[in-house]
């Protein structure tokens, strides 16, 4: 009818169960669903063949990134010790760290850290520690032979220029395994500052090396050594670390010299001080084998020809092949000839046993039966001829040897001799004894 009012328009509800249902449907249709979807790695494929193909392609990409060219390990059945270079700026704790590691592995205390220091770290592994000096040429030479680098960083100061220089050198010569060590953490008084410093330096270290690189923390020292538990954690990671052989090193022979000797004829040097020297060098051969008359390069000196190569006994051998959990004390060997550690020294044609001066004792004459009888016969023959002869052994003895023999034959100590000594002022007076003074002092104390 013309007079009727128009029909009221439909108004959709803005609240209620029906309105919430419609809103959820629209969000799901537009992809704005707030609920988390299921984890595709945890559950099976929810899509069709395209989802399955995509997942398989992603897995193959990950496997392709992990694949590497197979590297041939040309090491012998008993491989040479791995070279562990300890690098860091001055006064960061390199010497203290080497002393602590040697003490942990061998139970020996070393005072002078100089040259390579070889220790037996396990049943099938030996380590050679070398402290890198603050010199660019030494950094280049050690970066060529290092299997593992312990990069020391002063936590109070942060990364310094020497650290970045050594990292660039290692990238040039083939990057070995690197482990970071933070020292001087005991200089921080606030625990919150220590946590922030550790986090900041850890992120910086990962940026320079790779994400997940190992970084150890060393706190203060006790009696010139780092804490035992911190050194133990570091040594465990070093002992189980897997070293990947570098291609260039595996194809070229090289030697890290443990010690050297000048075997030039002394008469030739007496006639001409600038004569060519003949040097005998000792060390483990790494990489491939040397060839006779091969030209070798000595850093800083030039190229030279080898005259002879001789195989010697291993001064720091691995323990026997028996199955056991730990090494005993006799198998924890230490070989550091440049640091004056170790009593046995292997040469080309001889083996030398070094006895410290404090352990030198002369054999008494009464025990030398053969020499004593020979001297008595010579003395009796000389007396029969009316000649005064001196014993050869007494004539060959120097003043120092006579003094040592006299001190060795002493039956009482210096204190006992002083206690029994006496002093006489006049010829007919009673002697003054040391005991009289001791009795007087005791009486005064009693009063």
Short mmCIF file of C-alpha atoms in Angstrom, two decimals:
data_model
loop_
_atom_site.label_atom_id
_atom_site.label_comp_id
_atom_site.label_asym_id
_atom_site.label_seq_id
_atom_site.Cartn_x
_atom_site.Cartn_y
_atom_site.Cartn_z
CA UNK A 1 0.00 0.00 0.00
CA UNK A 2 1.12 3.54 -0.67
CA UNK A 3 0.70 4.58 2.93
CA UNK A 4 2.83 1.74 4.33
CA UNK A 5 6.33 2.51 5.73
CA UNK A 6 9.42 1.04 3.96
CA UNK A 7 10.85 -2.16 5.39
CA UNK A 8 13.68 -1.73 7.97
CA UNK A 9 17.17 -2.59 6.63
CA UNK A 10 18.98 -5.58 8.13
CA UNK A 11 21.60 -4.71 10.73
CA UNK A 12 24.31 -7.28 11.32
CA UNK A 13 25.03 -7.96 15.00
CA UNK A 14 28.26 -6.40 16.37
CA UNK A 15 28.45 -8.54 19.49
CA UNK A 16 27.47 -11.95 20.62
CA UNK A 17 28.37 -15.49 19.65
CA UNK A 18 27.15 -15.10 16.09
CA UNK A 19 29.17 -11.91 15.53
CA UNK A 20 32.35 -13.52 16.93
CA UNK A 21 31.87 -16.49 14.64
CA UNK A 22 31.62 -14.26 11.57
CA UNK A 23 34.66 -12.21 12.57
CA UNK A 24 36.76 -15.36 13.03
CA UNK A 25 35.64 -16.66 9.62
CA UNK A 26 36.62 -13.41 7.90
CA UNK A 27 40.06 -13.33 9.59
CA UNK A 28 40.70 -16.91 8.56
CA UNK A 29 39.68 -16.14 5.00
CA UNK A 30 42.09 -13.19 4.81
CA UNK A 31 44.94 -15.12 6.48
CA UNK A 32 44.90 -13.02 9.62
CA UNK A 33 44.28 -15.91 11.98
CA UNK A 34 45.95 -15.14 15.34
CA UNK A 35 46.41 -18.79 16.36
CA UNK A 36 49.82 -20.44 15.76
CA UNK A 37 49.93 -22.98 12.97
CA UNK A 38 51.40 -26.40 13.57
CA UNK A 39 55.17 -26.90 13.40
CA UNK A 40 56.07 -28.32 9.97
CA UNK A 41 59.27 -29.90 11.35
CA UNK A 42 57.48 -31.71 14.15
CA UNK A 43 54.56 -33.18 12.20
CA UNK A 44 54.06 -34.91 8.89
CA UNK A 45 53.37 -33.13 5.62
CA UNK A 46 50.00 -31.46 5.65
CA UNK A 47 49.98 -30.31 2.02
CA UNK A 48 50.14 -32.14 -1.29
CA UNK A 49 53.08 -33.16 -3.46
CA UNK A 50 54.29 -29.55 -3.76
CA UNK A 51 54.86 -29.30 -0.01
CA UNK A 52 56.66 -32.64 -0.02
CA UNK A 53 58.87 -31.56 -2.93
CA UNK A 54 59.70 -28.26 -1.21
CA UNK A 55 60.71 -29.99 2.01
CA UNK A 56 62.87 -32.53 0.16
CA UNK A 57 64.62 -29.74 -1.77
CA UNK A 58 65.36 -27.87 1.45
CA UNK A 59 66.87 -31.00 3.01
CA UNK A 60 69.13 -31.56 0.00
CA UNK A 61 70.30 -27.93 0.17
CA UNK A 62 71.29 -28.36 3.82
CA UNK A 63 73.17 -31.59 3.05
CA UNK A 64 74.98 -29.92 0.13
CA UNK A 65 76.26 -27.17 2.44
CA UNK A 66 77.69 -29.77 4.82
CA UNK A 67 79.49 -31.81 2.17
CA UNK A 68 83.23 -31.20 1.75
CA UNK A 69 85.92 -32.50 -0.50
CA UNK A 70 87.50 -35.61 1.05
CA UNK A 71 90.93 -34.80 2.46
CA UNK A 72 93.63 -37.44 2.61
CA UNK A 73 95.33 -37.68 5.98
CA UNK A 74 98.94 -38.61 5.17
CA UNK A 75 100.00 -38.86 8.80
CA UNK A 76 101.73 -42.04 9.91
CA UNK A 77 100.33 -44.57 12.35
CA UNK A 78 101.87 -42.57 15.19
CA UNK A 79 101.15 -38.98 14.16
CA UNK A 80 103.45 -36.14 15.26
CA UNK A 81 102.33 -33.83 18.05
CA UNK A 82 99.72 -31.23 17.17
CA UNK A 83 101.03 -27.66 17.30
CA UNK A 84 99.10 -25.44 19.72
CA UNK A 85 100.02 -21.76 19.36
CA UNK A 86 99.20 -19.48 22.30
CA UNK A 87 98.77 -15.95 20.96
CA UNK A 88 97.84 -12.66 22.55
CA UNK A 89 99.02 -9.12 23.22
CA UNK A 90 101.71 -8.45 25.87
CA UNK A 91 100.87 -9.00 29.55
CA UNK A 92 97.71 -10.98 28.77
CA UNK A 93 98.79 -14.26 30.45
CA UNK A 94 100.28 -16.44 27.69
CA UNK A 95 103.17 -17.79 29.79
CA UNK A 96 100.90 -18.44 32.77
CA UNK A 97 98.45 -20.38 30.60
CA UNK A 98 101.21 -22.62 29.19
CA UNK A 99 102.57 -23.27 32.69
CA UNK A 100 99.08 -24.17 33.92
CA UNK A 101 98.41 -26.55 31.01
CA UNK A 102 101.81 -28.27 31.39
CA UNK A 103 101.17 -28.64 35.12
CA UNK A 104 97.76 -30.20 34.38
CA UNK A 105 99.04 -32.66 31.77
CA UNK A 106 102.40 -33.71 33.25
CA UNK A 107 102.39 -32.59 36.94
CA UNK A 108 105.66 -30.72 36.24
CA UNK A 109 106.44 -27.13 37.14
CA UNK A 110 108.35 -25.23 34.49
CA UNK A 111 109.95 -21.88 35.19
CA UNK A 112 111.25 -20.88 31.76
CA UNK A 113 108.80 -21.06 28.83
CA UNK A 114 110.97 -20.89 25.72
CA UNK A 115 110.76 -22.87 22.51
CA UNK A 116 108.39 -25.77 21.78
CA UNK A 117 107.08 -27.70 24.79
CA UNK A 118 105.77 -31.18 23.94
CA UNK A 119 103.52 -33.13 26.33
CA UNK A 120 101.56 -36.39 26.17
CA UNK A 121 97.94 -35.36 26.58
CA UNK A 122 96.23 -38.70 26.00
CA UNK A 123 96.58 -42.31 24.91
CA UNK A 124 96.80 -41.34 21.23
CA UNK A 125 97.58 -37.62 21.26
CA UNK A 126 100.56 -35.35 21.92
CA UNK A 127 100.57 -31.57 21.98
CA UNK A 128 103.35 -29.06 21.31
CA UNK A 129 102.75 -25.67 22.94
CA UNK A 130 104.45 -22.61 21.48
CA UNK A 131 104.15 -19.08 22.77
CA UNK A 132 103.81 -16.61 19.90
CA UNK A 133 105.98 -13.50 20.45
CA UNK A 134 104.73 -10.03 19.63
CA UNK A 135 106.47 -9.94 16.25
CA UNK A 136 104.91 -9.90 12.78
CA UNK A 137 107.44 -12.34 11.27
CA UNK A 138 106.88 -14.84 14.09
CA UNK A 139 103.10 -14.55 13.63
CA UNK A 140 103.45 -15.40 9.92
CA UNK A 141 105.72 -18.40 10.61
CA UNK A 142 103.51 -19.85 13.36
CA UNK A 143 100.29 -19.33 11.38
CA UNK A 144 101.71 -21.67 8.72
CA UNK A 145 102.23 -24.60 11.12
CA UNK A 146 99.54 -24.12 13.81
CA UNK A 147 96.89 -26.82 14.20
CA UNK A 148 95.13 -25.02 17.05
CA UNK A 149 95.34 -21.39 18.15
CA UNK A 150 94.47 -20.32 21.68
CA UNK A 151 93.57 -16.66 21.20
CA UNK A 152 93.98 -14.81 24.50
CA UNK A 153 91.99 -11.59 24.99
CA UNK A 154 92.29 -9.17 27.89
CA UNK A 155 88.71 -8.78 29.14
CA UNK A 156 89.51 -5.44 30.76
CA UNK A 157 90.88 -3.94 27.54
CA UNK A 158 89.08 -5.89 24.79
CA UNK A 159 90.36 -6.89 21.37
CA UNK A 160 93.69 -5.31 20.42
CA UNK A 161 95.50 -4.74 17.14
CA UNK A 162 97.72 -7.85 17.50
CA UNK A 163 94.65 -10.07 17.59
CA UNK A 164 93.20 -8.68 14.35
CA UNK A 165 96.59 -8.90 12.61
CA UNK A 166 96.97 -12.56 13.56
CA UNK A 167 93.43 -13.36 12.39
CA UNK A 168 94.16 -11.81 8.98
CA UNK A 169 97.41 -13.78 8.71
CA UNK A 170 95.61 -17.05 9.53
CA UNK A 171 93.00 -16.38 6.83
CA UNK A 172 95.83 -16.05 4.31
CA UNK A 173 97.70 -19.24 5.23
CA UNK A 174 94.74 -21.55 5.85
CA UNK A 175 92.53 -21.06 8.86
CA UNK A 176 93.29 -23.58 11.68
CA UNK A 177 91.03 -24.33 14.63
CA UNK A 178 90.67 -21.33 16.97
CA UNK A 179 89.56 -21.19 20.61
CA UNK A 180 89.23 -17.94 22.54
CA UNK A 181 90.33 -17.39 26.13
CA UNK A 182 89.26 -14.36 28.21
CA UNK A 183 91.67 -13.39 30.98
CA UNK A 184 91.87 -10.75 33.73
CA UNK A 185 88.24 -11.23 34.71
CA UNK A 186 89.28 -10.83 38.34
CA UNK A 187 89.81 -7.10 37.76
CA UNK A 188 86.03 -6.58 37.60
CA UNK A 189 84.40 -5.99 40.98
CA UNK A 190 80.76 -6.11 39.88
CA UNK A 191 79.18 -9.36 38.69
CA UNK A 192 76.77 -7.47 36.45
CA UNK A 193 79.68 -5.81 34.63
CA UNK A 194 81.32 -9.22 34.17
CA UNK A 195 78.18 -10.64 32.55
CA UNK A 196 77.86 -7.68 30.18
CA UNK A 197 81.56 -7.86 29.24
CA UNK A 198 81.38 -11.59 28.56
CA UNK A 199 78.33 -11.17 26.34
CA UNK A 200 79.82 -8.24 24.41
CA UNK A 201 83.19 -9.91 23.78
CA UNK A 202 81.53 -13.21 22.91
CA UNK A 203 79.44 -11.56 20.16
CA UNK A 204 82.55 -9.77 18.87
CA UNK A 205 84.53 -13.02 18.86
CA UNK A 206 81.77 -14.83 16.97
CA UNK A 207 81.73 -12.03 14.40
CA UNK A 208 85.45 -12.46 13.73
CA UNK A 209 85.55 -16.29 13.77
CA UNK A 210 82.15 -17.96 13.32
CA UNK A 211 78.94 -18.32 15.31
CA UNK A 212 79.36 -20.84 18.09
CA UNK A 213 83.17 -20.59 18.40
CA UNK A 214 84.38 -21.78 21.80
CA UNK A 215 85.28 -19.05 24.27
CA UNK A 216 86.66 -19.88 27.73
CA UNK A 217 86.90 -17.64 30.77
CA UNK A 218 89.87 -17.57 33.16
CA UNK A 219 89.51 -15.71 36.44
CA UNK A 220 92.29 -14.70 38.84
CA UNK A 221 95.50 -16.59 39.60
CA UNK A 222 96.52 -18.54 42.68
CA UNK A 223 100.27 -19.11 43.22
CA UNK A 224 101.05 -18.11 39.65
CA UNK A 225 98.56 -20.57 38.10
CA UNK A 226 94.98 -20.34 36.86
CA UNK A 227 92.26 -22.24 38.80
CA UNK A 228 92.39 -25.99 38.33
CA UNK A 229 88.76 -26.44 37.28
CA UNK A 230 89.01 -23.76 34.55
CA UNK A 231 92.26 -25.23 33.19
CA UNK A 232 90.70 -28.70 33.35
CA UNK A 233 87.73 -27.60 31.21
CA UNK A 234 90.03 -26.04 28.64
CA UNK A 235 92.30 -29.09 28.50
CA UNK A 236 89.34 -31.44 27.99
CA UNK A 237 88.21 -29.53 24.90
CA UNK A 238 91.78 -29.51 23.54
CA UNK A 239 92.16 -33.26 24.13
CA UNK A 240 89.00 -34.23 22.22
CA UNK A 241 89.19 -31.59 19.47
CA UNK A 242 89.17 -32.95 15.90
CA UNK A 243 91.80 -31.42 13.65
CA UNK A 244 91.04 -31.20 9.94
CA UNK A 245 94.19 -31.63 7.81
CA UNK A 246 94.83 -28.66 5.52
CA UNK A 247 95.54 -29.47 1.88
CA UNK A 248 98.74 -27.47 1.45
CA UNK A 249 100.32 -28.79 4.64
CA UNK A 250 99.46 -32.39 3.79
CA UNK A 251 101.25 -32.07 0.43
CA UNK A 252 104.46 -30.40 1.72
CA UNK A 253 106.94 -31.59 4.37
CA UNK A 254 107.87 -29.21 7.17
CA UNK A 255 109.56 -29.39 10.57
CA UNK A 256 109.08 -27.34 13.72
CA UNK A 257 112.59 -27.37 15.23
CA UNK A 258 112.72 -28.51 18.87
CA UNK A 259 116.46 -27.84 19.26
CA UNK A 260 119.60 -27.36 17.16
CA UNK A 261 123.34 -27.84 17.58
CA UNK A 262 126.36 -26.31 15.88
CA UNK A 263 128.58 -29.25 14.85
CA UNK A 264 131.14 -27.22 12.88
CA UNK A 265 134.77 -28.26 13.31
CA UNK A 266 136.26 -26.10 16.12
CA UNK A 267 139.61 -25.94 14.30
CA UNK A 268 137.90 -24.45 11.26
CA UNK A 269 136.22 -21.81 13.42
CA UNK A 270 139.55 -21.02 15.10
CA UNK A 271 141.14 -20.31 11.73
CA UNK A 272 138.18 -18.37 10.32
CA UNK A 273 135.36 -17.10 12.54
CA UNK A 274 133.23 -16.33 9.48
CA UNK A 275 133.44 -19.84 8.04
CA UNK A 276 130.28 -21.62 6.91
CA UNK A 277 128.60 -23.45 9.78
CA UNK A 278 127.20 -26.96 9.85
CA UNK A 279 123.98 -27.10 11.86
CA UNK A 280 122.18 -30.20 13.10
CA UNK A 281 118.46 -29.67 13.68
CA UNK A 282 116.01 -31.92 15.52
CA UNK A 283 112.22 -32.05 15.24
CA UNK A 284 109.15 -33.99 14.13
CA UNK A 285 108.52 -34.21 10.37
CA UNK A 286 104.98 -33.21 9.45
CA UNK A 287 103.14 -33.40 6.15
CA UNK A 288 104.88 -35.70 3.65
CA UNK A 289 108.38 -37.18 3.78
CA UNK A 290 111.61 -35.35 2.98
CA UNK A 291 113.76 -36.40 0.03
CA UNK A 292 117.55 -36.68 0.15
CA UNK A 293 119.44 -33.54 -0.91
CA UNK A 294 116.19 -31.58 -0.87
CA UNK A 295 116.29 -27.80 -0.68
CA UNK A 296 114.65 -26.44 2.48
CA UNK A 297 113.70 -22.91 3.50
CA UNK A 298 114.59 -21.60 6.94
CA UNK A 299 112.52 -18.50 7.80
CA UNK A 300 114.70 -15.45 8.10
CA UNK A 301 117.81 -17.12 6.66
CA UNK A 302 117.01 -18.42 3.18
CA UNK A 303 117.18 -21.68 1.22
CA UNK A 304 119.70 -24.41 2.09
CA UNK A 305 120.49 -27.96 0.97
CA UNK A 306 120.19 -30.86 3.36
CA UNK A 307 123.29 -33.01 3.71
CA UNK A 308 121.79 -35.93 5.56
CA UNK A 309 118.54 -37.10 7.22
CA UNK A 310 118.60 -39.52 10.14
CA UNK A 311 115.69 -41.11 12.00
CA UNK A 312 116.11 -41.00 15.79
CA UNK A 313 114.22 -42.48 18.69
CA UNK A 314 111.14 -40.58 19.77
CA UNK A 315 112.05 -38.45 22.81
CA UNK A 316 108.38 -38.19 23.81
CA UNK A 317 106.71 -41.47 22.75
CA UNK A 318 103.05 -42.34 23.08
CA UNK A 319 102.06 -44.88 25.75
CA UNK A 320 101.53 -48.52 24.91
CA UNK A 321 98.36 -49.79 23.26
CA UNK A 322 96.86 -51.29 26.41
CA UNK A 323 93.24 -50.37 27.04
CA UNK A 324 92.97 -48.14 30.11
CA UNK A 325 91.06 -45.09 31.15
CA UNK A 326 93.87 -42.75 32.21
CA UNK A 327 97.64 -42.43 31.93
CA UNK A 328 99.93 -43.22 34.83
CA UNK A 329 102.63 -40.87 36.08
CA UNK A 330 105.42 -42.48 34.02
CA UNK A 331 103.48 -41.99 30.78
CA UNK A 332 102.87 -38.26 31.35
CA UNK A 333 106.03 -37.27 29.50
CA UNK A 334 107.39 -33.77 28.95
CA UNK A 335 109.94 -32.77 26.29
CA UNK A 336 111.17 -29.18 26.25
CA UNK A 337 114.92 -28.98 25.46
CA UNK A 338 114.97 -25.19 24.97
CA UNK A 339 113.29 -24.69 28.35
CA UNK A 340 115.93 -26.82 30.16
CA UNK A 341 113.36 -29.48 31.03
CA UNK A 342 114.03 -33.18 30.60
CA UNK A 343 117.15 -35.16 31.54
CA UNK A 344 117.48 -37.33 28.41
CA UNK A 345 118.71 -35.79 25.16
CA UNK A 346 118.89 -37.76 21.89
CA UNK A 347 121.68 -36.94 19.47
CA UNK A 348 122.63 -38.33 16.08
CA UNK A 349 125.12 -40.87 17.47
CA UNK A 350 124.60 -40.77 21.25
CA UNK A 351 122.12 -40.30 24.09
CA UNK A 352 122.99 -37.78 26.81
CA UNK A 353 121.69 -37.88 30.36
CA UNK A 354 121.71 -34.50 32.03
CA UNK A 355 122.15 -34.62 35.82
CA UNK A 356 121.47 -31.38 37.73
CA UNK A 357 124.35 -29.99 39.75
CA UNK A 358 122.56 -30.48 43.05
CA UNK A 359 122.33 -34.23 42.35
CA UNK A 360 126.02 -34.74 41.50
CA UNK A 361 127.84 -37.02 43.97
CA UNK A 362 131.40 -38.32 43.67
CA UNK A 363 132.11 -41.95 44.40
CA UNK A 364 134.18 -42.45 47.52
CA UNK A 365 137.71 -43.76 47.14
CA UNK A 366 137.00 -46.67 49.46
CA UNK A 367 134.45 -47.99 46.97
CA UNK A 368 136.83 -47.85 44.01
CA UNK A 369 138.50 -51.24 44.65
CA UNK A 370 140.41 -51.51 41.39
CA UNK A 371 141.70 -47.94 41.35
CA UNK A 372 142.70 -48.11 45.02
CA UNK A 373 144.75 -51.28 44.52
CA UNK A 374 146.41 -49.76 41.46
CA UNK A 375 147.32 -46.58 43.36
CA UNK A 376 148.75 -48.60 46.28
CA UNK A 377 150.95 -50.60 43.90
CA UNK A 378 152.25 -47.43 42.22
CA UNK A 379 152.90 -45.78 45.60
CA UNK A 380 154.78 -48.85 46.91
CA UNK A 381 156.91 -49.01 43.74
CA UNK A 382 157.75 -45.33 43.98
CA UNK A 383 158.69 -45.67 47.67
CA UNK A 384 160.99 -48.59 46.85
CA UNK A 385 162.79 -46.41 44.29
CA UNK A 386 163.01 -43.53 46.77
CA UNK A 387 160.72 -41.24 44.75
CA UNK A 388 157.88 -39.12 46.12
CA UNK A 389 154.88 -39.63 43.81
CA UNK A 390 151.47 -38.01 44.01
CA UNK A 391 148.28 -39.89 43.26
CA UNK A 392 146.90 -39.21 39.76
CA UNK A 393 143.39 -38.79 41.05
CA UNK A 394 144.51 -36.20 43.60
CA UNK A 395 146.57 -34.36 41.04
CA UNK A 396 143.68 -34.17 38.54
CA UNK A 397 141.24 -32.88 41.16
CA UNK A 398 140.51 -29.20 40.96
CA UNK A 399 139.80 -26.91 43.87
CA UNK A 400 136.03 -27.17 43.35
CA UNK A 401 136.08 -30.97 43.22
CA UNK A 402 138.15 -31.18 46.39
CA UNK A 403 135.70 -28.90 48.16
CA UNK A 404 132.72 -31.00 47.04
CA UNK A 405 134.40 -34.23 48.18
CA UNK A 406 135.19 -32.68 51.56
CA UNK A 407 131.61 -31.50 52.05
CA UNK A 408 130.31 -34.90 50.93
CA UNK A 409 132.35 -36.72 53.58
CA UNK A 410 131.04 -34.59 56.45
CA UNK A 411 129.44 -36.61 59.22
CA UNK A 412 127.78 -33.72 61.08
CA UNK A 413 125.98 -30.55 60.10
CA UNK A 414 127.21 -27.00 60.65
CA UNK A 415 124.83 -26.46 63.61
CA UNK A 416 126.15 -29.55 65.38
CA UNK A 417 129.74 -28.38 64.86
CA UNK A 418 128.99 -24.93 66.26
CA UNK A 419 127.21 -26.47 69.22
CA UNK A 420 130.32 -28.48 70.14
CA UNK A 421 132.86 -25.73 69.41
CA UNK A 422 135.02 -24.06 72.09
CA UNK A 423 137.27 -21.01 72.39
CA UNK A 424 140.33 -20.47 74.64
CA UNK A 425 141.47 -16.91 75.40
CA UNK A 426 144.70 -17.74 77.27
CA UNK A 427 147.03 -20.69 77.19
CA UNK A 428 146.26 -22.04 80.68
CA UNK A 429 142.67 -20.78 80.99
CA UNK A 430 139.60 -22.95 80.80
CA UNK A 431 138.04 -23.11 77.32
CA UNK A 432 134.77 -21.28 76.69
CA UNK A 433 132.14 -23.59 75.23
CA UNK A 434 128.98 -22.81 73.34
CA UNK A 435 126.95 -24.90 75.81
CA UNK A 436 127.82 -22.45 78.63
CA UNK A 437 126.13 -19.61 76.77
CA UNK A 438 123.06 -21.74 76.09
CA UNK A 439 122.76 -22.58 79.84
CA UNK A 440 123.05 -18.89 80.81
CA UNK A 441 120.31 -17.92 78.37
CA UNK A 442 118.00 -20.63 79.73
CA UNK A 443 118.55 -19.41 83.33
CA UNK A 444 117.73 -15.83 82.32
CA UNK A 445 114.57 -16.97 80.61
CA UNK A 446 113.58 -18.94 83.72
CA UNK A 447 114.02 -15.91 85.97
#
